[in-house]
Amino acid sequence: MPPPFDTEPSSGAQQGGQSPGWARLQMPEGSRFRDVRVFEELDSTNRYLVEEAGRGALDGTVAVARYQTAGRGRRDRRWDAQPDGALLMSVLVRPEVPPNRYFLVTAALALAGCEAAESFGVVPVIKWPNDLLVGERKLAGILAQAFDAGGVPAIVIGIGLNLVPLPSGSDAAPTSTSMTGERPRGSPILSPVDLVAPVLEHFEQNYGQALESPAILMAQYRQRCATLARDVRVTLMRGAIEGRAVDVDDSGALLVRQSNGREMAVTVGDTVHLRPT
């Protein structure tokens, strides 16, 4: 395991090696995200934090990688990005909500990704459950893993947000977009360091909202969710369903009204927005 640039929990990430710019990453005093560990390369920031959780890492530990060799999305799909080409970041959360409300953590980070992107002039929407889109192209993906670490519940949630276009050989390139691709021509190219603090600050605010007023957070998620009121196809573990997405319930399930009028609550599945016929 390569050492992080910074191992001092109270200071934020420090400049080191070939990482110009990281010295300006400082989280506010009192932030729950004070232990930010930045790596030149990791196989997966999610995997790293799952292992660290088993070693007793605290709530709010953050891992950022300039490059991932085995980054994965949902259903174990590969996430390709060139060095510094995406924000690749995971957060360890010791959840303060019951398991049937863990979706609040995903909702909090999805909203944070949207809000951080907006601060740079890009306005994404959410595709249920955890993709950020501009138009119909994917800007970011989120992957949450819930598990027990030494008998203590834990969630590791990661975000991969494209800063520059994916490599042309990537399977996802034709359906993806990036911050560079969505900002005016000539805009400065963003570095991961530019997005770390904004995403974490919004995530902290949103997670606090989830604890205090979960109904408000879910209302904000629904407002951003472009899947609602769309005809969709949802691929399940066995088969698929089609229908109109009518709501996201408080547990995070997508309610799909099929042509026979029956509503089905989908908790896990891959969603495709169908084009009007």
PDB file of N, CA and C in Angstrom, residues 82-122:
ATOM      1  N   GLN A  82      -8.020   8.791 -16.470  1.00  0.00           N
ATOM      2  CA  GLN A  82      -6.587   9.040 -16.488  1.00  0.00           C
ATOM      3  C   GLN A  82      -6.177   9.735 -15.198  1.00  0.00           C
ATOM      4  N   PRO A  83      -4.881   9.745 -14.863  1.00  0.00           N
ATOM      5  CA  PRO A  83      -4.447  10.427 -13.641  1.00  0.00           C
ATOM      6  C   PRO A  83      -4.936  11.871 -13.599  1.00  0.00           C
ATOM      7  N   ASP A  84      -5.542  12.242 -12.483  1.00  0.00           N
ATOM      8  CA  ASP A  84      -6.114  13.578 -12.269  1.00  0.00           C
ATOM      9  C   ASP A  84      -7.263  13.893 -13.218  1.00  0.00           C
ATOM     10  N   GLY A  85      -7.778  12.869 -13.900  1.00  0.00           N
ATOM     11  CA  GLY A  85      -8.865  13.095 -14.842  1.00  0.00           C
ATOM     12  C   GLY A  85     -10.240  13.047 -14.219  1.00  0.00           C
ATOM     13  N   ALA A  86     -10.301  12.669 -12.940  1.00  0.00           N
ATOM     14  CA  ALA A  86     -11.585  12.589 -12.247  1.00  0.00           C
ATOM     15  C   ALA A  86     -11.352  12.785 -10.760  1.00  0.00           C
ATOM     16  N   LEU A  87     -12.382  13.249 -10.087  1.00  0.00           N
ATOM     17  CA  LEU A  87     -12.377  13.210  -8.627  1.00  0.00           C
ATOM     18  C   LEU A  87     -12.712  11.785  -8.226  1.00  0.00           C
ATOM     19  N   LEU A  88     -11.762  11.111  -7.598  1.00  0.00           N
ATOM     20  CA  LEU A  88     -11.933   9.727  -7.148  1.00  0.00           C
ATOM     21  C   LEU A  88     -11.806   9.736  -5.635  1.00  0.00           C
ATOM     22  N   MET A  89     -12.915   9.680  -4.943  1.00  0.00           N
ATOM     23  CA  MET A  89     -12.915   9.918  -3.504  1.00  0.00           C
ATOM     24  C   MET A  89     -13.948   9.035  -2.815  1.00  0.00           C
ATOM     25  N   SER A  90     -13.575   8.523  -1.648  1.00  0.00           N
ATOM     26  CA  SER A  90     -14.481   7.732  -0.819  1.00  0.00           C
ATOM     27  C   SER A  90     -14.451   8.244   0.609  1.00  0.00           C
ATOM     28  N   VAL A  91     -15.568   8.051   1.304  1.00  0.00           N
ATOM     29  CA  VAL A  91     -15.740   8.525   2.676  1.00  0.00           C
ATOM     30  C   VAL A  91     -16.240   7.370   3.533  1.00  0.00           C
ATOM     31  N   LEU A  92     -15.681   7.248   4.727  1.00  0.00           N
ATOM     32  CA  LEU A  92     -16.152   6.269   5.705  1.00  0.00           C
ATOM     33  C   LEU A  92     -17.163   6.940   6.621  1.00  0.00           C
ATOM     34  N   VAL A  93     -18.353   6.362   6.694  1.00  0.00           N
ATOM     35  CA  VAL A  93     -19.419   6.877   7.555  1.00  0.00           C
ATOM     36  C   VAL A  93     -19.797   5.790   8.549  1.00  0.00           C
ATOM     37  N   ARG A  94     -19.784   6.142   9.821  1.00  0.00           N
ATOM     38  CA  ARG A  94     -20.353   5.270  10.848  1.00  0.00           C
ATOM     39  C   ARG A  94     -21.802   5.724  11.013  1.00  0.00           C
ATOM     40  N   PRO A  95     -22.747   5.026  10.381  1.00  0.00           N
ATOM     41  CA  PRO A  95     -24.094   5.581  10.212  1.00  0.00           C
ATOM     42  C   PRO A  95     -24.836   5.810  11.519  1.00  0.00           C
ATOM     43  N   GLU A  96     -25.534   6.934  11.536  1.00  0.00           N
ATOM     44  CA  GLU A  96     -26.386   7.295  12.666  1.00  0.00           C
ATOM     45  C   GLU A  96     -27.858   7.165  12.295  1.00  0.00           C
ATOM     46  N   VAL A  97     -28.118   6.398  11.254  1.00  0.00           N
ATOM     47  CA  VAL A  97     -29.485   6.108  10.824  1.00  0.00           C
ATOM     48  C   VAL A  97     -29.637   4.594  10.748  1.00  0.00           C
ATOM     49  N   PRO A  98     -30.858   4.061  10.869  1.00  0.00           N
ATOM     50  CA  PRO A  98     -31.061   2.616  10.800  1.00  0.00           C
ATOM     51  C   PRO A  98     -30.830   2.101   9.389  1.00  0.00           C
ATOM     52  N   PRO A  99     -30.591   0.789   9.234  1.00  0.00           N
ATOM     53  CA  PRO A  99     -30.297   0.237   7.904  1.00  0.00           C
ATOM     54  C   PRO A  99     -31.351   0.551   6.847  1.00  0.00           C
ATOM     55  N   ASN A 100     -32.617   0.634   7.238  1.00  0.00           N
ATOM     56  CA  ASN A 100     -33.643   0.920   6.232  1.00  0.00           C
ATOM     57  C   ASN A 100     -33.639   2.375   5.771  1.00  0.00           C
ATOM     58  N   ARG A 101     -32.744   3.191   6.331  1.00  0.00           N
ATOM     59  CA  ARG A 101     -32.601   4.585   5.892  1.00  0.00           C
ATOM     60  C   ARG A 101     -31.194   4.868   5.366  1.00  0.00           C
ATOM     61  N   TYR A 102     -30.417   3.831   5.091  1.00  0.00           N
ATOM     62  CA  TYR A 102     -29.058   4.042   4.585  1.00  0.00           C
ATOM     63  C   TYR A 102     -29.055   4.810   3.266  1.00  0.00           C
ATOM     64  N   PHE A 103     -30.157   4.758   2.518  1.00  0.00           N
ATOM     65  CA  PHE A 103     -30.195   5.497   1.256  1.00  0.00           C
ATOM     66  C   PHE A 103     -29.991   6.990   1.472  1.00  0.00           C
ATOM     67  N   LEU A 104     -30.286   7.469   2.669  1.00  0.00           N
ATOM     68  CA  LEU A 104     -30.068   8.888   2.957  1.00  0.00           C
ATOM     69  C   LEU A 104     -28.612   9.287   2.743  1.00  0.00           C
ATOM     70  N   VAL A 105     -27.684   8.363   3.014  1.00  0.00           N
ATOM     71  CA  VAL A 105     -26.263   8.662   2.824  1.00  0.00           C
ATOM     72  C   VAL A 105     -25.972   8.842   1.335  1.00  0.00           C
ATOM     73  N   THR A 106     -26.524   7.931   0.510  1.00  0.00           N
ATOM     74  CA  THR A 106     -26.366   8.066  -0.935  1.00  0.00           C
ATOM     75  C   THR A 106     -26.988   9.363  -1.434  1.00  0.00           C
ATOM     76  N   ALA A 107     -28.193   9.668  -0.960  1.00  0.00           N
ATOM     77  CA  ALA A 107     -28.866  10.898  -1.386  1.00  0.00           C
ATOM     78  C   ALA A 107     -28.054  12.128  -1.004  1.00  0.00           C
ATOM     79  N   ALA A 108     -27.470  12.107   0.195  1.00  0.00           N
ATOM     80  CA  ALA A 108     -26.680  13.250   0.660  1.00  0.00           C
ATOM     81  C   ALA A 108     -25.470  13.488  -0.230  1.00  0.00           C
ATOM     82  N   LEU A 109     -24.801  12.401  -0.659  1.00  0.00           N
ATOM     83  CA  LEU A 109     -23.620  12.573  -1.506  1.00  0.00           C
ATOM     84  C   LEU A 109     -24.018  12.922  -2.938  1.00  0.00           C
ATOM     85  N   ALA A 110     -25.094  12.341  -3.441  1.00  0.00           N
ATOM     86  CA  ALA A 110     -25.545  12.691  -4.791  1.00  0.00           C
ATOM     87  C   ALA A 110     -25.869  14.179  -4.881  1.00  0.00           C
ATOM     88  N   LEU A 111     -26.573  14.688  -3.895  1.00  0.00           N
ATOM     89  CA  LEU A 111     -26.873  16.121  -3.873  1.00  0.00           C
ATOM     90  C   LEU A 111     -25.601  16.948  -3.736  1.00  0.00           C
ATOM     91  N   ALA A 112     -24.655  16.472  -2.924  1.00  0.00           N
ATOM     92  CA  ALA A 112     -23.391  17.195  -2.752  1.00  0.00           C
ATOM     93  C   ALA A 112     -22.627  17.282  -4.061  1.00  0.00           C
ATOM     94  N   GLY A 113     -22.615  16.188  -4.824  1.00  0.00           N
ATOM     95  CA  GLY A 113     -21.949  16.220  -6.117  1.00  0.00           C
ATOM     96  C   GLY A 113     -22.578  17.238  -7.052  1.00  0.00           C
ATOM     97  N   CYS A 114     -23.914  17.290  -7.059  1.00  0.00           N
ATOM     98  CA  CYS A 114     -24.613  18.282  -7.883  1.00  0.00           C
ATOM     99  C   CYS A 114     -24.269  19.698  -7.444  1.00  0.00           C
ATOM    100  N   GLU A 115     -24.309  19.934  -6.148  1.00  0.00           N
ATOM    101  CA  GLU A 115     -24.076  21.281  -5.623  1.00  0.00           C
ATOM    102  C   GLU A 115     -22.642  21.734  -5.861  1.00  0.00           C
ATOM    103  N   ALA A 116     -21.680  20.807  -5.710  1.00  0.00           N
ATOM    104  CA  ALA A 116     -20.288  21.171  -5.963  1.00  0.00           C
ATOM    105  C   ALA A 116     -20.071  21.486  -7.438  1.00  0.00           C
ATOM    106  N   ALA A 117     -20.655  20.680  -8.326  1.00  0.00           N
ATOM    107  CA  ALA A 117     -20.517  20.941  -9.760  1.00  0.00           C
ATOM    108  C   ALA A 117     -21.136  22.285 -10.127  1.00  0.00           C
ATOM    109  N   GLU A 118     -22.257  22.610  -9.500  1.00  0.00           N
ATOM    110  CA  GLU A 118     -22.914  23.888  -9.786  1.00  0.00           C
ATOM    111  C   GLU A 118     -22.023  25.076  -9.453  1.00  0.00           C
ATOM    112  N   SER A 119     -21.185  24.921  -8.428  1.00  0.00           N
ATOM    113  CA  SER A 119     -20.309  26.034  -8.055  1.00  0.00           C
ATOM    114  C   SER A 119     -19.282  26.330  -9.142  1.00  0.00           C
ATOM    115  N   PHE A 120     -19.130  25.398 -10.105  1.00  0.00           N
ATOM    116  CA  PHE A 120     -18.234  25.608 -11.240  1.00  0.00           C
ATOM    117  C   PHE A 120     -19.020  25.758 -12.542  1.00  0.00           C
ATOM    118  N   GLY A 121     -20.319  26.012 -12.435  1.00  0.00           N
ATOM    119  CA  GLY A 121     -21.113  26.333 -13.609  1.00  0.00           C
ATOM    120  C   GLY A 121     -21.727  25.165 -14.339  1.00  0.00           C
ATOM    121  N   VAL A 122     -21.662  23.970 -13.767  1.00  0.00           N
ATOM    122  CA  VAL A 122     -22.248  22.778 -14.390  1.00  0.00           C
ATOM    123  C   VAL A 122     -23.423  22.330 -13.527  1.00  0.00           C
TER     124      VAL A 122
END
